[in-house]
Each structure stands twice: as C-alpha cells, then as structure tokens.
Amino acid sequence: MGRKLVVANWKMHGNLAANKLLLQEYIRRLSPLENTSVVVCVPYPYLAQAQSILQNTNIAWGAQNLSKDQVGAFTGEVSAEMLKDFGASYVIIGHSERATAYCESDENIATKYAQAQKHGLIPILCVGETLIEREAGVMQMVVGKQLDTIINTYGASVFANAIVSYEPIWAIGTGLAASSDQAQSMHEFIRGKIEVLDKDAAASMKILYGGSVNPQNAVQLFVMRDIDGGLVGKCSLNAQEFEGICSAVA
Ligand code: PGA
C-alpha cells in the first residue's frame, strides 16, 4: 500500500491572505514528514496561489470538483485541462455536499471520474451512506451501487492508482467520526469489491476515510489495515491540527 495519504479539503473557505499563511505553515510543519503524502484541495480561484506557493515542495494540490465536459459552452464550469494548467494533480469527485446540494447524479460522477483520468488527474472519489441508510443496515449496498456506476461503465481497472474516500454523510462536519471498526469494515468491503474484478487495481488504489477526522481519532483510524489515510475538512483549516493528523499517520 505504500505511504499514507492525507488530503485537505478546504471547501469554500479562505482568502488570499489567510491561504498564504496557512500554506506556509503547511510547508513548515508537513515537509519534514517522511511517511505521509499530503495534498491540499483548494477552491478554484486559489489554484494559482497554491501552485506558486507549493511548487518545489512535497505538498501537492488539487481541486474540489471539475466539469464532466471537456470544453465548450458550459457557463460556470471548469475543465480538467484548466486544472492541469495550474499544476493540479488531484481532484475530489462526488463529494456528498455537491451530490446533495447540486443534485449530482452517480452517472455525472462517473463521467467526471473518467474525465479526470483521461487528463492525467488523480480522482478522489467520495462514497458514503446517510444515517438512515446505516441504521437500516444497507450501507454496503449504497456504497456498492455508487462504485458500480463507475465499474459498469469503465471497468474496475480504472481504480488502479486512484483514490476512493469513504465518507459517511452522518460523519461529515458533525464531530462524530465513524469508529475505526465501522470504517475498516467498509474499507474492506470496498477493496474486496474491486479485488474480485481486478487484483492489481485493488492493491494499488488508496482508500481514505473522511468525516470528522481530528488529531485525537486519527491514530485509531489510520492504524486499520484498509485505511490508507484521510480526507480532512474542518481540521485542515488549522495548520496545527492538520499537522497532528498528518503525523498520526507517520
Ligand atoms: P470534515 O469534512 O473533516 O469537516 O468532517 C470532511 C469532508 O467533507 O471531506
């Protein structure tokens, strides 16, 4: 599985001045870490800033969404090529905050996934169930279906070297993270599902956990066998907390 990976998801936070300080703190605190790869996904307008501050460091950057289309009359959309122009190497796809607020369908998400890979971006595909679905015991069915839309269209091989982030919706921004057993069990399910179709893809993909990761729960989560790191929202906005999470991995 190799190094662990921690991805910061800034969501719609930041401004030029605050980002500059935060990124400089990231560099100071996180560059020395040897066993953790770090990626920061910033709002579109700050990609240029991330590029100028992070280039020549070991911290990579990316976006939080992209267009399913390549180019054309799509007002307000941002293409994969545009992200590449600013040195982005990762892109979050299908985050539940987008899926619910902007009615993003599984089919759209699958197209975006393919679009990202076609242009050399590493997709970070978010999957996860609601609280009602977990309480009904259908969480594996829900996550399985989210993966199936991609598998049925493009095959399981597209998961090679890609990233899936298991983000139970009830854990995002609530302060209530999944337990390490709940997360491990879903991660094992996800890897197993890919493994029966493509062993190499399952071995090379990373499966992150996202949802209220903090410096206190990071160690318990990240020691689990199938948890390859984390996708971090709130705590990534504070360099000290984010460092606590990244070094928990180490
Ligand atoms: P959170 O967000 O860490 O604030 O729960 C995680 C995410 O939505 O990626």
XYZ file of C-alpha atoms and ligand atoms in Angstrom:
259
model
C 0.000 0.000 0.000
C 2.964 2.302 0.480
C 2.838 5.697 2.106
C -0.274 7.004 3.762
C -2.044 9.945 2.161
C -3.772 12.850 3.854
C -5.887 15.192 1.733
C -7.026 18.602 2.959
C -10.429 19.674 1.648
C -10.723 23.391 2.290
C -14.270 23.520 0.913
C -15.398 27.149 0.444
C -13.011 28.673 2.957
C -10.090 31.041 2.654
C -8.858 34.228 1.049
C -5.520 35.232 -0.444
C -4.013 36.482 2.805
C -5.205 33.630 5.022
C -4.293 30.974 2.441
C -0.783 32.307 2.170
C -0.228 31.946 5.902
C -1.874 28.538 6.035
C 0.118 27.155 3.108
C 3.359 28.491 4.538
C 2.521 26.776 7.825
C 1.735 23.555 5.930
C 5.175 23.698 4.324
C 6.954 24.377 7.599
C 5.144 21.686 9.550
C 4.479 18.981 6.971
C 7.508 18.984 4.663
C 9.650 17.073 7.163
C 7.133 14.203 7.452
C 8.561 11.114 5.801
C 5.753 8.587 5.744
C 2.882 10.797 4.684
C 1.965 12.286 1.335
C -0.059 15.473 1.635
C -2.456 17.026 -0.871
C -4.481 20.216 -0.467
C -7.688 20.726 -2.468
C -8.438 24.436 -2.699
C -11.324 26.459 -4.198
C -10.785 27.068 -7.935
C -9.687 30.740 -7.689
C -6.810 29.791 -5.398
C -5.253 27.116 -7.603
C -2.750 29.622 -8.968
C -1.828 30.657 -5.455
C -1.418 27.039 -4.348
C 0.759 26.412 -7.383
C 3.003 29.383 -6.752
C 3.468 28.615 -3.052
C 3.624 24.800 -3.170
C 5.653 24.176 -6.303
C 9.040 22.673 -5.416
C 7.668 21.358 -2.123
C 6.486 17.823 -1.387
C 2.886 19.000 -0.923
C 0.629 18.516 -3.950
C -2.563 20.427 -4.737
C -5.845 19.853 -6.472
C -9.449 20.969 -6.910
C -12.740 20.013 -5.303
C -14.721 19.392 -8.488
C -14.420 19.516 -12.268
C -16.660 19.607 -15.299
C -17.813 16.372 -16.904
C -17.292 18.082 -20.254
C -14.051 18.808 -21.997
C -14.625 22.261 -23.442
C -17.474 24.407 -24.726
C -20.469 26.495 -23.804
C -20.817 25.419 -20.165
C -21.110 28.628 -18.171
C -19.532 28.426 -14.747
C -17.813 25.083 -15.322
C -14.106 24.331 -15.005
C -12.471 21.667 -17.156
C -9.804 19.098 -16.376
C -7.411 20.858 -18.761
C -7.870 24.108 -16.836
C -6.967 22.370 -13.583
C -3.881 20.915 -15.254
C -2.906 24.415 -16.378
C -2.441 25.295 -12.720
C -0.449 22.202 -11.884
C -3.265 20.395 -10.090
C -2.677 16.674 -9.823
C -5.767 15.622 -7.828
C -9.460 16.326 -7.950
C -12.229 15.438 -5.495
C -15.223 13.920 -7.256
C -18.735 13.317 -5.983
C -18.384 14.881 -2.553
C -21.719 14.462 -0.776
C -22.015 18.225 -0.245
C -22.132 18.531 -4.032
C -24.221 15.455 -4.610
C -26.957 16.704 -2.268
C -26.804 20.469 -2.815
C -26.323 20.342 -6.597
C -28.185 17.137 -7.417
C -25.120 15.425 -8.813
C -26.098 12.008 -10.152
C -23.966 8.861 -9.976
C -23.799 8.976 -13.791
C -22.386 12.517 -13.730
C -19.890 11.471 -11.125
C -18.775 8.530 -13.255
C -18.265 10.802 -16.264
C -16.241 13.238 -14.169
C -14.125 10.365 -12.898
C -13.282 9.308 -16.451
C -12.683 12.911 -17.499
C -10.176 13.376 -14.671
C -8.225 10.231 -15.529
C -8.253 10.995 -19.227
C -6.398 14.217 -18.469
C -3.933 12.746 -16.014
C -5.606 13.944 -12.816
C -5.905 11.510 -9.919
C -9.574 11.288 -8.926
C -10.529 11.195 -5.258
C -13.934 9.563 -5.468
C -16.186 10.137 -2.444
C -18.674 7.454 -1.464
C -20.782 7.050 1.648
C -24.184 6.465 3.154
C -26.661 8.594 5.094
C -27.538 7.900 8.733
C -30.906 6.472 7.731
C -29.193 4.074 5.349
C -26.726 2.978 8.030
C -29.478 2.473 10.572
C -31.349 0.397 8.017
C -28.208 -1.697 7.552
C -27.972 -1.010 3.815
C -24.709 0.950 3.840
C -22.747 -1.598 1.817
C -25.484 -1.760 -0.760
C -25.462 2.033 -1.065
C -21.691 2.332 -1.382
C -21.596 -0.686 -3.675
C -24.074 0.977 -6.003
C -22.026 4.192 -6.055
C -18.986 2.173 -7.159
C -20.998 0.096 -9.629
C -21.903 3.109 -11.740
C -18.206 3.535 -12.497
C -17.369 -0.171 -12.699
C -20.255 -0.939 -15.065
C -19.284 1.854 -17.433
C -15.495 1.823 -17.329
C -14.478 -1.441 -15.634
C -12.688 -1.974 -12.329
C -9.252 -1.299 -13.816
C -9.926 2.459 -13.594
C -9.396 2.142 -9.849
C -5.699 1.382 -10.353
C -3.700 4.094 -8.568
C -6.888 6.015 -7.889
C -8.308 7.122 -4.575
C -11.654 6.314 -3.047
C -12.683 8.200 0.063
C -15.252 6.603 2.303
C -17.204 9.490 3.787
C -20.264 8.509 5.782
C -22.516 11.528 5.343
C -23.515 11.471 9.010
C -19.861 11.906 9.991
C -19.038 14.891 7.778
C -18.716 18.120 9.721
C -20.619 16.684 12.676
C -17.734 15.965 15.030
C -18.988 12.381 15.091
C -16.479 10.260 13.180
C -17.117 6.626 12.277
C -15.468 4.226 14.704
C -12.316 2.571 13.421
C -14.208 -0.732 13.169
C -17.070 0.807 11.187
C -14.591 2.455 8.829
C -12.340 -0.605 8.482
C -15.297 -2.801 7.698
C -16.486 -0.517 4.873
C -12.932 -0.087 3.544
C -12.527 -3.856 3.457
C -15.813 -4.130 1.581
C -14.695 -1.522 -0.975
C -11.301 -3.123 -1.564
C -12.862 -6.579 -1.734
C -15.374 -5.431 -4.314
C -12.618 -4.155 -6.595
C -10.345 -7.120 -5.805
C -12.681 -9.768 -7.210
C -12.674 -7.862 -10.501
C -9.104 -6.586 -10.656
C -6.490 -7.657 -8.120
C -3.842 -5.165 -9.240
C -6.241 -2.243 -9.145
C -7.352 -3.186 -5.623
C -3.754 -3.374 -4.459
C -2.710 -0.049 -5.978
C -5.753 2.022 -5.022
C -5.847 4.020 -1.819
C -8.956 4.123 0.343
C -9.167 7.181 2.576
C -11.559 7.788 5.425
C -13.286 11.184 5.661
C -15.701 12.621 8.210
C -14.676 14.473 11.361
C -11.082 13.238 11.352
C -9.178 15.085 14.071
C -5.791 14.718 15.777
C -7.407 12.652 18.551
C -9.100 9.999 16.416
C -6.588 9.915 13.545
C -4.286 7.297 15.060
C -7.051 4.763 15.769
C -8.417 5.192 12.262
C -5.148 5.178 10.367
C -3.730 2.030 12.001
C -6.548 -0.028 10.455
C -5.385 -2.325 7.683
C -7.531 -0.961 4.862
C -7.423 2.713 5.827
C -4.739 4.343 3.709
C -5.159 7.859 5.072
C -7.780 10.546 5.402
C -9.755 13.296 3.708
C -9.915 16.165 6.157
C -12.279 19.137 6.072
C -12.539 21.309 9.167
C -9.243 20.360 10.806
C -7.309 21.112 7.609
C -8.049 24.818 8.129
C -5.864 24.827 11.208
C -2.212 24.027 10.476
C -1.515 22.677 13.939
C -4.488 20.314 13.904
C -3.731 19.240 10.378
C -0.154 18.520 11.372
C -1.488 16.434 14.269
C -3.463 14.334 11.790
C -0.636 14.004 9.273
C 1.858 12.964 11.900
C -0.607 10.447 13.345
C -0.251 8.688 10.045
C 3.509 8.763 10.272
P -14.874 17.215 7.954
O -15.084 17.110 6.377
O -13.467 16.743 8.232
O -15.085 18.661 8.274
O -15.886 16.319 8.578
C -14.634 16.001 5.667
C -15.022 16.129 4.226
O -16.152 16.537 3.950
O -14.226 15.858 3.316
